[in-house]
């Protein structure tokens, strides 16, 4: 039996102090983004399923339009924003810096609010990392900023002929079983100094990607940085250096470099509900 006061599991309700805290948080971040030259965009809640970037398509909430084409509720904002700007609005605006405040939806009835930005045709990842750091300081929090390079686990997988799924699942014990000295040391990297110490011990192709990671990490003005060269995240469109912000086992933000419609860009998404738990906790 469904009672009148019930809402579906995974959906969001804000009222009173919580609604005010959400509005204040969103306004604070939006003000920073506007000061940095970003303009706001709100994309449709509905999108054609083939435009979605979510890795597990079973999480899409799907239905059909009047032409029987498959439509889904927006499950991710990044590629939708870039697609709409470049394909639909390209002739009417030259703006490359955009931000949004809107929810994403996943099966069966989950909605998650995000504050995100996309910097189209820009490839200096340290700029978006420093922007993220500015926002964290403005919110008066100092969570872990974990910086990684998705090409490193891919190259290690190829070099040692091991399944990439090991990295996706974070199965460190399986990597230790390989008894590979340089890999063992790479697993222990956690900061800039330990990354510098291993550069001359790894195969050349991996060294080049580690040097790229090191260079960009050094350009970030933030005190709580963790380097995680072998981390492999779940968002399938990041293709180079990327990052996440973590506190108390909550992911507060994800961002990085990606390519959409042949255009290299940068972006991040702050997860509003997790930020509220930290800032209001």
mmCIF file of C-alpha atoms in Angstrom:
data_model
loop_
_atom_site.group_PDB
_atom_site.id
_atom_site.type_symbol
_atom_site.label_atom_id
_atom_site.label_comp_id
_atom_site.label_asym_id
_atom_site.label_seq_id
_atom_site.Cartn_x
_atom_site.Cartn_y
_atom_site.Cartn_z
ATOM 1 C CA UNK A 1 0.000 0.000 0.000
ATOM 2 C CA UNK A 2 1.248 3.472 -0.924
ATOM 3 C CA UNK A 3 0.348 6.191 1.553
ATOM 4 C CA UNK A 4 -0.367 9.760 0.481
ATOM 5 C CA UNK A 5 2.643 11.181 2.346
ATOM 6 C CA UNK A 6 5.166 8.800 0.756
ATOM 7 C CA UNK A 7 7.621 9.770 -1.974
ATOM 8 C CA UNK A 8 9.524 7.261 -4.150
ATOM 9 C CA UNK A 9 12.771 5.943 -2.689
ATOM 10 C CA UNK A 10 15.749 7.892 -4.034
ATOM 11 C CA UNK A 11 13.805 11.085 -4.795
ATOM 12 C CA UNK A 12 14.591 14.376 -3.034
ATOM 13 C CA UNK A 13 12.560 16.602 -0.725
ATOM 14 C CA UNK A 14 13.931 19.899 0.629
ATOM 15 C CA UNK A 15 12.059 22.105 3.102
ATOM 16 C CA UNK A 16 12.757 24.725 5.741
ATOM 17 C CA UNK A 17 16.421 24.993 6.744
ATOM 18 C CA UNK A 18 17.488 22.323 4.240
ATOM 19 C CA UNK A 19 15.868 24.121 1.312
ATOM 20 C CA UNK A 20 17.520 27.380 2.405
ATOM 21 C CA UNK A 21 20.927 25.705 2.804
ATOM 22 C CA UNK A 22 20.612 24.215 -0.688
ATOM 23 C CA UNK A 23 19.751 27.626 -2.174
ATOM 24 C CA UNK A 24 22.611 29.366 -0.347
ATOM 25 C CA UNK A 25 25.091 26.692 -1.455
ATOM 26 C CA UNK A 26 23.990 26.870 -5.089
ATOM 27 C CA UNK A 27 24.040 30.674 -5.108
ATOM 28 C CA UNK A 28 27.532 30.773 -3.588
ATOM 29 C CA UNK A 29 28.971 28.441 -6.225
ATOM 30 C CA UNK A 30 27.100 30.120 -9.082
ATOM 31 C CA UNK A 31 28.454 33.511 -8.055
ATOM 32 C CA UNK A 32 32.032 32.195 -8.268
ATOM 33 C CA UNK A 33 31.391 30.660 -11.670
ATOM 34 C CA UNK A 34 29.825 33.860 -12.995
ATOM 35 C CA UNK A 35 32.811 35.851 -11.735
ATOM 36 C CA UNK A 36 35.062 33.450 -13.666
ATOM 37 C CA UNK A 37 33.192 34.136 -16.899
ATOM 38 C CA UNK A 38 30.783 31.168 -17.004
ATOM 39 C CA UNK A 39 27.198 31.565 -18.214
ATOM 40 C CA UNK A 40 24.251 29.475 -17.096
ATOM 41 C CA UNK A 41 22.448 26.821 -19.119
ATOM 42 C CA UNK A 42 19.520 24.558 -18.246
ATOM 43 C CA UNK A 43 19.160 21.506 -20.452
ATOM 44 C CA UNK A 44 15.943 19.488 -20.965
ATOM 45 C CA UNK A 45 15.151 16.764 -18.449
ATOM 46 C CA UNK A 46 14.491 14.481 -21.411
ATOM 47 C CA UNK A 47 17.192 13.310 -23.806
ATOM 48 C CA UNK A 48 17.469 10.679 -26.491
ATOM 49 C CA UNK A 49 18.988 7.573 -24.943
ATOM 50 C CA UNK A 50 21.839 7.373 -27.461
ATOM 51 C CA UNK A 51 23.063 10.788 -26.265
ATOM 52 C CA UNK A 52 23.527 9.597 -22.698
ATOM 53 C CA UNK A 53 27.037 8.973 -21.346
ATOM 54 C CA UNK A 54 26.115 6.674 -18.483
ATOM 55 C CA UNK A 55 28.144 3.450 -18.502
ATOM 56 C CA UNK A 56 25.393 1.127 -17.256
ATOM 57 C CA UNK A 57 22.439 1.650 -19.601
ATOM 58 C CA UNK A 58 20.205 -0.320 -17.241
ATOM 59 C CA UNK A 59 20.255 2.752 -14.995
ATOM 60 C CA UNK A 60 18.510 4.850 -17.649
ATOM 61 C CA UNK A 61 14.818 5.581 -17.120
ATOM 62 C CA UNK A 62 13.516 4.987 -20.633
ATOM 63 C CA UNK A 63 10.354 5.477 -22.664
ATOM 64 C CA UNK A 64 9.481 6.320 -26.299
ATOM 65 C CA UNK A 65 8.591 9.535 -28.124
ATOM 66 C CA UNK A 66 5.847 9.920 -30.745
ATOM 67 C CA UNK A 67 8.183 8.463 -33.409
ATOM 68 C CA UNK A 68 8.919 5.461 -31.172
ATOM 69 C CA UNK A 69 12.504 6.698 -30.642
ATOM 70 C CA UNK A 70 13.909 5.813 -27.254
ATOM 71 C CA UNK A 71 13.991 8.729 -24.806
ATOM 72 C CA UNK A 72 15.342 8.791 -21.263
ATOM 73 C CA UNK A 73 15.403 11.128 -18.314
ATOM 74 C CA UNK A 74 18.734 12.992 -18.212
ATOM 75 C CA UNK A 75 21.241 10.696 -16.461
ATOM 76 C CA UNK A 76 24.297 12.908 -16.972
ATOM 77 C CA UNK A 77 24.696 16.574 -17.888
ATOM 78 C CA UNK A 78 28.198 16.807 -19.346
ATOM 79 C CA UNK A 79 27.828 15.459 -22.860
ATOM 80 C CA UNK A 80 24.300 16.834 -23.172
ATOM 81 C CA UNK A 81 25.549 20.371 -22.478
ATOM 82 C CA UNK A 82 28.400 20.074 -24.997
ATOM 83 C CA UNK A 83 26.149 18.507 -27.643
ATOM 84 C CA UNK A 84 23.488 21.214 -27.284
ATOM 85 C CA UNK A 85 26.016 24.072 -27.297
ATOM 86 C CA UNK A 86 27.966 22.795 -30.310
ATOM 87 C CA UNK A 87 25.157 21.287 -32.387
ATOM 88 C CA UNK A 88 22.108 23.423 -31.580
ATOM 89 C CA UNK A 89 23.424 26.768 -30.310
ATOM 90 C CA UNK A 90 26.749 26.880 -32.136
ATOM 91 C CA UNK A 91 25.671 29.550 -34.607
ATOM 92 C CA UNK A 92 24.056 31.788 -31.999
ATOM 93 C CA UNK A 93 26.800 31.932 -29.354
ATOM 94 C CA UNK A 94 30.586 31.838 -29.163
ATOM 95 C CA UNK A 95 30.548 31.333 -25.393
ATOM 96 C CA UNK A 96 32.711 28.376 -24.277
ATOM 97 C CA UNK A 97 32.249 28.481 -20.493
ATOM 98 C CA UNK A 98 28.937 27.185 -19.126
ATOM 99 C CA UNK A 99 27.506 26.126 -15.770
ATOM 100 C CA UNK A 100 24.274 24.449 -14.706
ATOM 101 C CA UNK A 101 22.291 23.672 -11.565
ATOM 102 C CA UNK A 102 19.997 20.739 -12.239
ATOM 103 C CA UNK A 103 19.286 17.150 -11.224
ATOM 104 C CA UNK A 104 20.141 13.920 -13.011
ATOM 105 C CA UNK A 105 17.956 10.830 -12.845
ATOM 106 C CA UNK A 106 18.662 7.110 -12.710
ATOM 107 C CA UNK A 107 16.630 3.915 -12.398
ATOM 108 C CA UNK A 108 14.463 3.166 -10.549
ATOM 109 C CA UNK A 109 13.587 6.588 -9.036
ATOM 110 C CA UNK A 110 16.817 8.306 -8.025
ATOM 111 C CA UNK A 111 17.387 12.032 -8.511
ATOM 112 C CA UNK A 112 20.628 13.791 -7.649
ATOM 113 C CA UNK A 113 21.195 17.524 -7.833
ATOM 114 C CA UNK A 114 24.424 18.789 -9.345
ATOM 115 C CA UNK A 115 26.218 22.080 -9.808
ATOM 116 C CA UNK A 116 28.465 21.647 -12.799
ATOM 117 C CA UNK A 117 30.444 23.471 -15.413
ATOM 118 C CA UNK A 118 31.856 22.730 -18.842
ATOM 119 C CA UNK A 119 34.760 24.614 -20.424
ATOM 120 C CA UNK A 120 34.477 23.782 -24.106
ATOM 121 C CA UNK A 121 37.591 23.696 -26.304
ATOM 122 C CA UNK A 122 39.885 24.203 -23.315
ATOM 123 C CA UNK A 123 42.483 21.607 -22.342
ATOM 124 C CA UNK A 124 44.531 22.961 -19.423
ATOM 125 C CA UNK A 125 43.233 20.759 -16.623
ATOM 126 C CA UNK A 126 45.014 22.777 -13.924
ATOM 127 C CA UNK A 127 42.620 25.675 -14.644
ATOM 128 C CA UNK A 128 39.565 23.613 -13.734
ATOM 129 C CA UNK A 129 41.375 22.022 -10.778
ATOM 130 C CA UNK A 130 42.194 25.470 -9.394
ATOM 131 C CA UNK A 131 38.607 26.584 -10.004
ATOM 132 C CA UNK A 132 37.429 23.597 -7.967
ATOM 133 C CA UNK A 133 39.921 24.510 -5.223
ATOM 134 C CA UNK A 134 38.581 28.092 -5.194
ATOM 135 C CA UNK A 135 35.042 26.790 -4.693
ATOM 136 C CA UNK A 136 36.079 24.475 -1.849
ATOM 137 C CA UNK A 137 37.822 27.352 -0.081
ATOM 138 C CA UNK A 138 34.756 29.564 -0.549
ATOM 139 C CA UNK A 139 32.651 26.856 1.100
ATOM 140 C CA UNK A 140 35.205 26.746 3.936
ATOM 141 C CA UNK A 141 35.962 23.050 3.562
ATOM 142 C CA UNK A 142 39.212 21.261 2.752
ATOM 143 C CA UNK A 143 38.402 17.711 1.586
ATOM 144 C CA UNK A 144 40.814 15.443 -0.283
ATOM 145 C CA UNK A 145 41.452 16.374 -3.908
ATOM 146 C CA UNK A 146 42.465 13.114 -5.613
ATOM 147 C CA UNK A 147 44.137 13.565 -9.007
ATOM 148 C CA UNK A 148 44.582 10.675 -11.461
ATOM 149 C CA UNK A 149 45.312 9.937 -15.113
ATOM 150 C CA UNK A 150 43.092 7.322 -16.718
ATOM 151 C CA UNK A 151 45.761 6.496 -19.307
ATOM 152 C CA UNK A 152 48.091 5.083 -16.643
ATOM 153 C CA UNK A 153 46.004 2.030 -15.627
ATOM 154 C CA UNK A 154 45.293 1.427 -19.334
ATOM 155 C CA UNK A 155 49.023 1.396 -20.131
ATOM 156 C CA UNK A 156 49.856 -0.766 -17.111
ATOM 157 C CA UNK A 157 47.152 -3.200 -18.192
ATOM 158 C CA UNK A 158 48.705 -3.396 -21.664
ATOM 159 C CA UNK A 159 52.300 -3.573 -20.399
ATOM 160 C CA UNK A 160 51.621 -6.448 -17.994
ATOM 161 C CA UNK A 161 48.889 -8.107 -20.081
ATOM 162 C CA UNK A 162 46.317 -7.968 -17.295
ATOM 163 C CA UNK A 163 42.589 -7.299 -17.386
ATOM 164 C CA UNK A 164 41.598 -3.641 -17.022
ATOM 165 C CA UNK A 165 38.688 -4.816 -14.849
ATOM 166 C CA UNK A 166 41.211 -5.305 -12.021
ATOM 167 C CA UNK A 167 41.707 -1.538 -11.911
ATOM 168 C CA UNK A 168 38.005 -0.784 -12.367
ATOM 169 C CA UNK A 169 37.199 -2.967 -9.354
ATOM 170 C CA UNK A 170 40.185 -1.702 -7.332
ATOM 171 C CA UNK A 171 41.529 -5.221 -6.730
ATOM 172 C CA UNK A 172 44.896 -4.231 -5.230
ATOM 173 C CA UNK A 173 45.586 -7.757 -3.979
ATOM 174 C CA UNK A 174 45.531 -9.078 -7.543
ATOM 175 C CA UNK A 175 48.131 -6.483 -8.560
ATOM 176 C CA UNK A 176 50.382 -7.364 -5.635
ATOM 177 C CA UNK A 177 50.329 -11.023 -6.705
ATOM 178 C CA UNK A 178 52.196 -10.046 -9.892
ATOM 179 C CA UNK A 179 55.396 -9.387 -7.863
ATOM 180 C CA UNK A 180 56.313 -6.488 -10.154
ATOM 181 C CA UNK A 181 58.677 -4.132 -8.321
ATOM 182 C CA UNK A 182 57.845 -0.928 -10.174
ATOM 183 C CA UNK A 183 54.118 -1.668 -9.989
ATOM 184 C CA UNK A 184 54.350 -2.231 -6.231
ATOM 185 C CA UNK A 185 56.023 1.152 -5.871
ATOM 186 C CA UNK A 186 53.454 2.779 -8.134
ATOM 187 C CA UNK A 187 50.714 1.409 -5.897
ATOM 188 C CA UNK A 188 52.284 3.250 -2.954
ATOM 189 C CA UNK A 189 52.332 6.649 -4.671
ATOM 190 C CA UNK A 190 50.168 9.118 -2.764
ATOM 191 C CA UNK A 191 51.707 12.567 -3.213
ATOM 192 C CA UNK A 192 53.939 14.648 -5.470
ATOM 193 C CA UNK A 193 57.171 13.552 -3.786
ATOM 194 C CA UNK A 194 56.483 9.820 -4.040
ATOM 195 C CA UNK A 195 55.437 10.295 -7.667
ATOM 196 C CA UNK A 196 58.720 12.057 -8.440
ATOM 197 C CA UNK A 197 60.684 9.194 -6.846
ATOM 198 C CA UNK A 198 59.219 6.530 -9.133
ATOM 199 C CA UNK A 199 59.500 8.235 -12.528
ATOM 200 C CA UNK A 200 62.769 6.558 -13.531
ATOM 201 C CA UNK A 201 61.608 3.088 -12.477
ATOM 202 C CA UNK A 202 58.622 2.588 -14.783
ATOM 203 C CA UNK A 203 58.426 1.771 -18.529
ATOM 204 C CA UNK A 204 58.847 4.813 -20.782
ATOM 205 C CA UNK A 205 55.243 4.999 -22.037
ATOM 206 C CA UNK A 206 53.943 4.993 -18.479
ATOM 207 C CA UNK A 207 56.598 7.514 -17.423
ATOM 208 C CA UNK A 208 55.318 10.046 -19.966
ATOM 209 C CA UNK A 209 51.801 9.892 -18.543
ATOM 210 C CA UNK A 210 53.123 10.067 -14.977
ATOM 211 C CA UNK A 211 55.135 13.175 -15.875
ATOM 212 C CA UNK A 212 51.992 14.769 -17.290
ATOM 213 C CA UNK A 213 50.147 13.969 -14.064
ATOM 214 C CA UNK A 214 53.011 15.360 -11.970
ATOM 215 C CA UNK A 215 53.215 18.592 -13.962
ATOM 216 C CA UNK A 216 49.521 19.353 -13.601
ATOM 217 C CA UNK A 217 49.405 18.401 -9.907
ATOM 218 C CA UNK A 218 52.195 20.908 -9.237
ATOM 219 C CA UNK A 219 50.131 23.655 -10.884
ATOM 220 C CA UNK A 220 47.262 23.263 -8.410
ATOM 221 C CA UNK A 221 47.078 25.656 -5.471
ATOM 222 C CA UNK A 222 45.540 23.389 -2.839
ATOM 223 C CA UNK A 223 46.958 21.859 0.319
ATOM 224 C CA UNK A 224 45.109 18.525 0.566
ATOM 225 C CA UNK A 225 46.099 16.737 -2.657
ATOM 226 C CA UNK A 226 46.375 12.976 -3.073
ATOM 227 C CA UNK A 227 47.937 11.473 -6.215
ATOM 228 C CA UNK A 228 46.291 8.190 -7.284
ATOM 229 C CA UNK A 229 47.935 7.121 -10.573
ATOM 230 C CA UNK A 230 46.217 3.717 -10.749
ATOM 231 C CA UNK A 231 42.684 4.835 -9.915
ATOM 232 C CA UNK A 232 40.132 3.987 -12.629
ATOM 233 C CA UNK A 233 36.816 5.857 -12.293
ATOM 234 C CA UNK A 234 33.328 4.914 -13.407
ATOM 235 C CA UNK A 235 32.537 7.819 -15.769
ATOM 236 C CA UNK A 236 33.376 6.541 -19.226
ATOM 237 C CA UNK A 237 34.038 9.832 -21.030
ATOM 238 C CA UNK A 238 37.093 11.100 -19.108
ATOM 239 C CA UNK A 239 40.118 10.333 -21.287
ATOM 240 C CA UNK A 240 43.144 11.911 -19.603
ATOM 241 C CA UNK A 241 43.779 13.615 -16.254
ATOM 242 C CA UNK A 242 40.728 13.642 -14.023
ATOM 243 C CA UNK A 243 39.923 14.013 -10.357
ATOM 244 C CA UNK A 244 37.463 13.581 -7.550
ATOM 245 C CA UNK A 245 36.914 15.341 -4.216
ATOM 246 C CA UNK A 246 36.274 13.139 -1.183
ATOM 247 C CA UNK A 247 35.429 13.641 2.495
ATOM 248 C CA UNK A 248 34.042 11.156 5.040
ATOM 249 C CA UNK A 249 33.581 8.527 2.302
ATOM 250 C CA UNK A 250 31.388 10.924 0.326
ATOM 251 C CA UNK A 251 32.277 11.970 -3.218
ATOM 252 C CA UNK A 252 31.690 15.714 -3.376
ATOM 253 C CA UNK A 253 32.883 16.357 -6.929
ATOM 254 C CA UNK A 254 34.157 14.664 -10.078
ATOM 255 C CA UNK A 255 35.842 16.373 -12.987
ATOM 256 C CA UNK A 256 38.392 16.034 -15.737
ATOM 257 C CA UNK A 257 39.302 16.093 -19.416
ATOM 258 C CA UNK A 258 37.067 14.551 -22.065
ATOM 259 C CA UNK A 259 36.287 14.625 -25.762
ATOM 260 C CA UNK A 260 32.769 15.133 -27.112
ATOM 261 C CA UNK A 261 31.869 15.408 -30.796
ATOM 262 C CA UNK A 262 35.588 15.526 -31.531
ATOM 263 C CA UNK A 263 36.056 18.544 -29.234
ATOM 264 C CA UNK A 264 38.408 18.366 -26.243
ATOM 265 C CA UNK A 265 36.949 20.046 -23.161
ATOM 266 C CA UNK A 266 37.034 20.178 -19.367
ATOM 267 C CA UNK A 267 34.309 19.974 -16.779
ATOM 268 C CA UNK A 268 33.226 18.995 -13.298
ATOM 269 C CA UNK A 269 30.094 18.294 -11.285
ATOM 270 C CA UNK A 270 29.627 19.100 -7.610
ATOM 271 C CA UNK A 271 27.169 16.780 -5.871
ATOM 272 C CA UNK A 272 24.805 19.048 -3.990
ATOM 273 C CA UNK A 273 23.389 16.586 -1.469
ATOM 274 C CA UNK A 274 26.796 15.288 -0.391
ATOM 275 C CA UNK A 275 28.090 18.861 -0.100
ATOM 276 C CA UNK A 276 25.137 19.738 2.117
ATOM 277 C CA UNK A 277 25.937 16.805 4.413
ATOM 278 C CA UNK A 278 29.496 18.113 4.828
ATOM 279 C CA UNK A 279 28.831 21.841 5.055
ATOM 280 C CA UNK A 280 25.762 21.510 7.280
ATOM 281 C CA UNK A 281 27.103 18.581 9.329
#
